[in-house]
DNA sequence: ACTTTCGGGACATCCCGTTGCT
DNA sequence: AGCAACGGGATGTCCCGAAAGT
């Protein structure tokens, strides 16, 4: 075979990790999570098969790294929720935060975790202190609500932990099982937030 | 090969469908949804590989039939919720119903659907009456809350649809991403229900 | 399952052999000989799978029986060639006989024999004195030419055996590898016969 | 499994195509064409099953490539026939050329094409230059006879096209349906050539 | 460092011959 | 006698991890 016909070799590819991550993301959005394979990822990325193993060791490790990366991203855009305590309205802040999760990042995470719990449990446990990806989001909501409680905008005896759980769960579920009407997801989320807030909000609402 | 060592042939196996379904269920509870395969199912069931294809044509059809069957079962055990309107307490009825979903049937469905959305699409397409699995449960909760509204135990202006969505979503999410402490799932569900009810319940609570 | 919904059982099906033979014939004309299977035959015939084995024991025996049957048919329409010696013209008689072979029967036989020589060698050897299906046709041509030789319409020193071989071979080959122009097959056969006859015909031609 | 027991991996195997082709050739000579499978080929070649699909994509493409390769080879050894016009004797040249086809290459091609006509169709479609395998050989004979005609060693009104068809057909048929006595094939071919030549040869024979 | 290739294994599908039920 | 079902095996295809080459 003529060398001139072959793809260049030995050339450092910039951002291999991110290229592979994005390929995996596209696949998870387009096809079933069960069909996700290392082969499919490299093919989608237009890279050589060996690359994935060179960079991540094996496919499972790739998936862990992928989940951790996307989790970090989701947490970053969600992390400033606690700092918004006292500003705007409780319902508004929660809705904004929840809406920000209705993107592909979180959907991909949900599908992956549901499809391969064992792989991700192992790797997440190994690489980070965060016990579970969901708890990361719940914790942010919980922290926020705690501050609001201190500010008196949430009743003292409100079960803010349960509220956080319900809110995050609803977001995830809306992602996993999309409604026929896409627009509706946003509306439903807004209304669920309202119901939850009405159950915990202080008299000053 | 000695005939005496071989399993009898031509003998109709009773309840092949249910045997295969239960095997799939065990696998989905024990291992990753991504690892579910036709061979794994027949191996778990202790049956010949060809059996699955003899009865269902192909693996996708098997998964479809499996989803429909388990869906029907879940709906059956959930369908009497509306008839309980006016009895007990609103929170109690909702909690009971939600708890009844915390079983293997629903867990298996959630994992499978999250891992292979296309299977769900096929199931719905094949059996339109089933509509969407989520809406089936949500509808039951909604119907129940509607009756309670008519009875005055739920406020007239309460957003009962959003409440139903949040409740079902939380159940599903608790199943998909189990907490470290299993006992906690039940407690969390109870508390989430309480929060939701506190947001919608009439003054007579 | 309700008995009334099932196909009648225990009812003797008339001409099962011929039904299966015709199904096999259709398949061999339509698809590759390598794809011929007992399953495909019964499916094409619209009969139960077990039927083939009930009647023929196994698939190989079915193929033998099929070949023998079609061979008998081809021989019947070819067998009267010797009796036509002395009538018409030599070239005309040979051409007529050759043309009669340009039908599906012979094509099917050729494909089958080429595809599974061992199976047919075994079965033919077991069931008939005819050493080889081809020789059956060659013998007819040879017998005819012998009579014409006695009648003086074919030269005494002509190699009528080689002529028979060439004629039958050409027919078979035209069947196996059809020309783009179907009409041409007939013409080519006619011209080949002419060439062969010109090489052996007596001066009285 | 011990690494030392395993065959080296990642080591490029030289001439994989030819190794697989030869394995297929051996199988077609030894067993029924209907039993030819990708696994059988790699097993016979002593290579991994995946190799065939790595190099050819799928089994049909492999067969296609195989046919084209062997066809080219047969044509190469047959192509110099026209250049022999005017030398030796017409019968001798034709016989020599025909005999050269009585080898494994042509036999294998005949069996394969008779067993799987669709493969041939695909080969032709993929490499239009190859036209039809039969016509390739027939064309060589025809060209040769044309030259002999110009040299006066073949009668001007001889049907040299039909002669070419009959000659090639006989060779193919002798290969496909071998006579009990192998030695006889050569003799029969020689005699058939003689008959054909006697029908077309010029007076100077 | 990136690419290609290899080996072995797994999966979905299909096939054959047998066996029990009707 | 005919039908449906079963068991085991084979086939085409694909995948993963490893080990070369460039």
PDB file of N, CA and C in Angstrom, chain A residues 133-188:
ATOM      1  N   UNK A 133     -23.693  11.321  40.567  1.00  0.00           N
ATOM      2  CA  UNK A 133     -23.865  12.526  39.758  1.00  0.00           C
ATOM      3  C   UNK A 133     -25.116  13.310  40.152  1.00  0.00           C
ATOM      4  N   UNK A 134     -26.168  12.591  40.476  1.00  0.00           N
ATOM      5  CA  UNK A 134     -27.402  13.281  40.799  1.00  0.00           C
ATOM      6  C   UNK A 134     -27.229  14.107  42.066  1.00  0.00           C
ATOM      7  N   UNK A 135     -26.537  13.474  43.037  1.00  0.00           N
ATOM      8  CA  UNK A 135     -26.414  14.168  44.314  1.00  0.00           C
ATOM      9  C   UNK A 135     -25.705  15.509  44.143  1.00  0.00           C
ATOM     10  N   UNK A 136     -24.879  15.609  43.135  1.00  0.00           N
ATOM     11  CA  UNK A 136     -24.185  16.863  42.902  1.00  0.00           C
ATOM     12  C   UNK A 136     -25.177  17.985  42.616  1.00  0.00           C
ATOM     13  N   UNK A 137     -26.145  17.658  41.788  1.00  0.00           N
ATOM     14  CA  UNK A 137     -27.148  18.663  41.466  1.00  0.00           C
ATOM     15  C   UNK A 137     -28.071  18.901  42.651  1.00  0.00           C
ATOM     16  N   UNK A 138     -28.441  17.807  43.295  1.00  0.00           N
ATOM     17  CA  UNK A 138     -29.319  17.941  44.459  1.00  0.00           C
ATOM     18  C   UNK A 138     -28.667  18.792  45.527  1.00  0.00           C
ATOM     19  N   UNK A 139     -27.394  18.598  45.686  1.00  0.00           N
ATOM     20  CA  UNK A 139     -26.679  19.361  46.701  1.00  0.00           C
ATOM     21  C   UNK A 139     -26.721  20.850  46.409  1.00  0.00           C
ATOM     22  N   UNK A 140     -26.580  21.179  45.125  1.00  0.00           N
ATOM     23  CA  UNK A 140     -26.636  22.601  44.766  1.00  0.00           C
ATOM     24  C   UNK A 140     -28.002  23.183  45.111  1.00  0.00           C
ATOM     25  N   UNK A 141     -29.039  22.457  44.739  1.00  0.00           N
ATOM     26  CA  UNK A 141     -30.393  22.935  45.044  1.00  0.00           C
ATOM     27  C   UNK A 141     -30.585  23.034  46.560  1.00  0.00           C
ATOM     28  N   UNK A 142     -30.114  22.005  47.214  1.00  0.00           N
ATOM     29  CA  UNK A 142     -30.257  21.972  48.678  1.00  0.00           C
ATOM     30  C   UNK A 142     -29.544  23.166  49.318  1.00  0.00           C
ATOM     31  N   UNK A 143     -28.331  23.429  48.885  1.00  0.00           N
ATOM     32  CA  UNK A 143     -27.572  24.562  49.430  1.00  0.00           C
ATOM     33  C   UNK A 143     -28.318  25.869  49.202  1.00  0.00           C
ATOM     34  N   UNK A 144     -28.819  25.980  47.999  1.00  0.00           N
ATOM     35  CA  UNK A 144     -29.562  27.196  47.679  1.00  0.00           C
ATOM     36  C   UNK A 144     -30.766  27.365  48.611  1.00  0.00           C
ATOM     37  N   UNK A 145     -31.518  26.295  48.737  1.00  0.00           N
ATOM     38  CA  UNK A 145     -32.728  26.370  49.564  1.00  0.00           C
ATOM     39  C   UNK A 145     -32.376  26.632  51.026  1.00  0.00           C
ATOM     40  N   UNK A 146     -31.250  26.094  51.446  1.00  0.00           N
ATOM     41  CA  UNK A 146     -30.807  26.325  52.816  1.00  0.00           C
ATOM     42  C   UNK A 146     -30.579  27.826  53.051  1.00  0.00           C
ATOM     43  N   UNK A 147     -29.915  28.439  52.107  1.00  0.00           N
ATOM     44  CA  UNK A 147     -29.660  29.873  52.243  1.00  0.00           C
ATOM     45  C   UNK A 147     -30.968  30.668  52.233  1.00  0.00           C
ATOM     46  N   UNK A 148     -31.850  30.253  51.360  1.00  0.00           N
ATOM     47  CA  UNK A 148     -33.147  30.939  51.304  1.00  0.00           C
ATOM     48  C   UNK A 148     -33.888  30.762  52.622  1.00  0.00           C
ATOM     49  N   UNK A 149     -33.715  29.589  53.212  1.00  0.00           N
ATOM     50  CA  UNK A 149     -34.353  29.336  54.507  1.00  0.00           C
ATOM     51  C   UNK A 149     -33.796  30.302  55.554  1.00  0.00           C
ATOM     52  N   UNK A 150     -32.464  30.462  55.497  1.00  0.00           N
ATOM     53  CA  UNK A 150     -31.840  31.389  56.441  1.00  0.00           C
ATOM     54  C   UNK A 150     -32.324  32.816  56.192  1.00  0.00           C
ATOM     55  N   UNK A 151     -32.620  33.111  54.942  1.00  0.00           N
ATOM     56  CA  UNK A 151     -33.104  34.443  54.586  1.00  0.00           C
ATOM     57  C   UNK A 151     -34.595  34.607  54.869  1.00  0.00           C
ATOM     58  N   UNK A 152     -35.239  33.506  55.224  1.00  0.00           N
ATOM     59  CA  UNK A 152     -36.644  33.591  55.563  1.00  0.00           C
ATOM     60  C   UNK A 152     -37.577  33.510  54.371  1.00  0.00           C
ATOM     61  N   UNK A 153     -37.014  33.225  53.213  1.00  0.00           N
ATOM     62  CA  UNK A 153     -37.884  33.132  52.038  1.00  0.00           C
ATOM     63  C   UNK A 153     -38.411  31.706  51.840  1.00  0.00           C
ATOM     64  N   UNK A 154     -37.930  30.808  52.663  1.00  0.00           N
ATOM     65  CA  UNK A 154     -38.462  29.443  52.673  1.00  0.00           C
ATOM     66  C   UNK A 154     -38.781  29.099  54.117  1.00  0.00           C
ATOM     67  N   UNK A 155     -39.920  28.450  54.296  1.00  0.00           N
ATOM     68  CA  UNK A 155     -40.347  28.151  55.662  1.00  0.00           C
ATOM     69  C   UNK A 155     -39.310  27.311  56.400  1.00  0.00           C
ATOM     70  N   UNK A 156     -39.212  27.531  57.697  1.00  0.00           N
ATOM     71  CA  UNK A 156     -38.200  26.835  58.482  1.00  0.00           C
ATOM     72  C   UNK A 156     -38.412  25.327  58.521  1.00  0.00           C
ATOM     73  N   UNK A 157     -39.673  24.943  58.529  1.00  0.00           N
ATOM     74  CA  UNK A 157     -39.938  23.503  58.659  1.00  0.00           C
ATOM     75  C   UNK A 157     -40.135  22.826  57.299  1.00  0.00           C
ATOM     76  N   UNK A 158     -39.809  23.526  56.230  1.00  0.00           N
ATOM     77  CA  UNK A 158     -39.971  22.925  54.902  1.00  0.00           C
ATOM     78  C   UNK A 158     -38.953  21.813  54.690  1.00  0.00           C
ATOM     79  N   UNK A 159     -39.376  20.774  54.010  1.00  0.00           N
ATOM     80  CA  UNK A 159     -38.473  19.646  53.732  1.00  0.00           C
ATOM     81  C   UNK A 159     -37.705  19.965  52.451  1.00  0.00           C
ATOM     82  N   UNK A 160     -36.667  20.753  52.611  1.00  0.00           N
ATOM     83  CA  UNK A 160     -35.953  21.213  51.415  1.00  0.00           C
ATOM     84  C   UNK A 160     -35.161  20.093  50.746  1.00  0.00           C
ATOM     85  N   UNK A 161     -34.816  19.086  51.468  1.00  0.00           N
ATOM     86  CA  UNK A 161     -34.095  17.973  50.843  1.00  0.00           C
ATOM     87  C   UNK A 161     -35.029  17.251  49.875  1.00  0.00           C
ATOM     88  N   UNK A 162     -36.233  16.962  50.341  1.00  0.00           N
ATOM     89  CA  UNK A 162     -37.197  16.295  49.469  1.00  0.00           C
ATOM     90  C   UNK A 162     -37.518  17.156  48.270  1.00  0.00           C
ATOM     91  N   UNK A 163     -37.590  18.436  48.489  1.00  0.00           N
ATOM     92  CA  UNK A 163     -37.872  19.347  47.387  1.00  0.00           C
ATOM     93  C   UNK A 163     -36.757  19.268  46.334  1.00  0.00           C
ATOM     94  N   UNK A 164     -35.539  19.277  46.790  1.00  0.00           N
ATOM     95  CA  UNK A 164     -34.405  19.182  45.864  1.00  0.00           C
ATOM     96  C   UNK A 164     -34.462  17.885  45.072  1.00  0.00           C
ATOM     97  N   UNK A 165     -34.747  16.807  45.765  1.00  0.00           N
ATOM     98  CA  UNK A 165     -34.834  15.515  45.089  1.00  0.00           C
ATOM     99  C   UNK A 165     -35.896  15.547  43.995  1.00  0.00           C
ATOM    100  N   UNK A 166     -37.070  16.060  44.358  1.00  0.00           N
ATOM    101  CA  UNK A 166     -38.172  16.061  43.393  1.00  0.00           C
ATOM    102  C   UNK A 166     -37.846  16.917  42.179  1.00  0.00           C
ATOM    103  N   UNK A 167     -37.213  18.029  42.431  1.00  0.00           N
ATOM    104  CA  UNK A 167     -36.906  18.926  41.321  1.00  0.00           C
ATOM    105  C   UNK A 167     -35.909  18.298  40.353  1.00  0.00           C
ATOM    106  N   UNK A 168     -34.846  17.799  40.896  1.00  0.00           N
ATOM    107  CA  UNK A 168     -33.826  17.184  40.033  1.00  0.00           C
ATOM    108  C   UNK A 168     -34.396  15.962  39.319  1.00  0.00           C
ATOM    109  N   UNK A 169     -35.172  15.184  40.040  1.00  0.00           N
ATOM    110  CA  UNK A 169     -35.763  13.994  39.430  1.00  0.00           C
ATOM    111  C   UNK A 169     -36.640  14.371  38.246  1.00  0.00           C
ATOM    112  N   UNK A 170     -37.414  15.403  38.402  1.00  0.00           N
ATOM    113  CA  UNK A 170     -38.315  15.796  37.322  1.00  0.00           C
ATOM    114  C   UNK A 170     -37.525  16.236  36.092  1.00  0.00           C
ATOM    115  N   UNK A 171     -36.484  16.981  36.307  1.00  0.00           N
ATOM    116  CA  UNK A 171     -35.649  17.385  35.173  1.00  0.00           C
ATOM    117  C   UNK A 171     -35.106  16.167  34.445  1.00  0.00           C
ATOM    118  N   UNK A 172     -34.515  15.274  35.206  1.00  0.00           N
ATOM    119  CA  UNK A 172     -33.945  14.075  34.598  1.00  0.00           C
ATOM    120  C   UNK A 172     -34.993  13.286  33.831  1.00  0.00           C
ATOM    121  N   UNK A 173     -36.141  13.155  34.442  1.00  0.00           N
ATOM    122  CA  UNK A 173     -37.164  12.325  33.818  1.00  0.00           C
ATOM    123  C   UNK A 173     -37.684  12.961  32.543  1.00  0.00           C
ATOM    124  N   UNK A 174     -37.794  14.275  32.563  1.00  0.00           N
ATOM    125  CA  UNK A 174     -38.245  14.957  31.347  1.00  0.00           C
ATOM    126  C   UNK A 174     -37.249  14.735  30.215  1.00  0.00           C
ATOM    127  N   UNK A 175     -36.015  14.617  30.582  1.00  0.00           N
ATOM    128  CA  UNK A 175     -34.996  14.376  29.561  1.00  0.00           C
ATOM    129  C   UNK A 175     -35.075  12.957  29.025  1.00  0.00           C
ATOM    130  N   UNK A 176     -35.176  12.024  29.962  1.00  0.00           N
ATOM    131  CA  UNK A 176     -35.131  10.618  29.572  1.00  0.00           C
ATOM    132  C   UNK A 176     -36.320  10.228  28.709  1.00  0.00           C
ATOM    133  N   UNK A 177     -37.469  10.680  29.096  1.00  0.00           N
ATOM    134  CA  UNK A 177     -38.677  10.305  28.350  1.00  0.00           C
ATOM    135  C   UNK A 177     -39.347  11.555  27.828  1.00  0.00           C
ATOM    136  N   UNK A 178     -38.854  12.019  26.723  1.00  0.00           N
ATOM    137  CA  UNK A 178     -39.339  13.306  26.205  1.00  0.00           C
ATOM    138  C   UNK A 178     -40.811  13.216  25.839  1.00  0.00           C
ATOM    139  N   UNK A 179     -41.496  14.311  26.046  1.00  0.00           N
ATOM    140  CA  UNK A 179     -42.908  14.387  25.674  1.00  0.00           C
ATOM    141  C   UNK A 179     -43.003  14.587  24.168  1.00  0.00           C
ATOM    142  N   UNK A 180     -44.151  14.270  23.643  1.00  0.00           N
ATOM    143  CA  UNK A 180     -44.333  14.450  22.201  1.00  0.00           C
ATOM    144  C   UNK A 180     -44.108  15.912  21.826  1.00  0.00           C
ATOM    145  N   UNK A 181     -44.664  16.799  22.621  1.00  0.00           N
ATOM    146  CA  UNK A 181     -44.477  18.220  22.370  1.00  0.00           C
ATOM    147  C   UNK A 181     -43.230  18.707  23.100  1.00  0.00           C
ATOM    148  N   UNK A 182     -42.228  19.065  22.341  1.00  0.00           N
ATOM    149  CA  UNK A 182     -40.965  19.443  22.978  1.00  0.00           C
ATOM    150  C   UNK A 182     -41.118  20.712  23.808  1.00  0.00           C
ATOM    151  N   UNK A 183     -41.862  21.614  23.295  1.00  0.00           N
ATOM    152  CA  UNK A 183     -42.065  22.882  23.988  1.00  0.00           C
ATOM    153  C   UNK A 183     -42.603  22.630  25.396  1.00  0.00           C
ATOM    154  N   UNK A 184     -43.408  21.591  25.511  1.00  0.00           N
ATOM    155  CA  UNK A 184     -44.080  21.328  26.772  1.00  0.00           C
ATOM    156  C   UNK A 184     -43.098  21.086  27.913  1.00  0.00           C
ATOM    157  N   UNK A 185     -41.955  20.516  27.621  1.00  0.00           N
ATOM    158  CA  UNK A 185     -41.014  20.179  28.681  1.00  0.00           C
ATOM    159  C   UNK A 185     -40.706  21.398  29.535  1.00  0.00           C
ATOM    160  N   UNK A 186     -40.428  22.470  28.867  1.00  0.00           N
ATOM    161  CA  UNK A 186     -40.111  23.696  29.591  1.00  0.00           C
ATOM    162  C   UNK A 186     -41.285  24.130  30.471  1.00  0.00           C
ATOM    163  N   UNK A 187     -42.467  24.088  29.912  1.00  0.00           N
ATOM    164  CA  UNK A 187     -43.653  24.504  30.656  1.00  0.00           C
ATOM    165  C   UNK A 187     -43.884  23.609  31.869  1.00  0.00           C
ATOM    166  N   UNK A 188     -43.799  22.315  31.633  1.00  0.00           N
ATOM    167  CA  UNK A 188     -44.034  21.378  32.722  1.00  0.00           C
ATOM    168  C   UNK A 188     -43.051  21.636  33.852  1.00  0.00           C
TER     169      UNK A 188
END
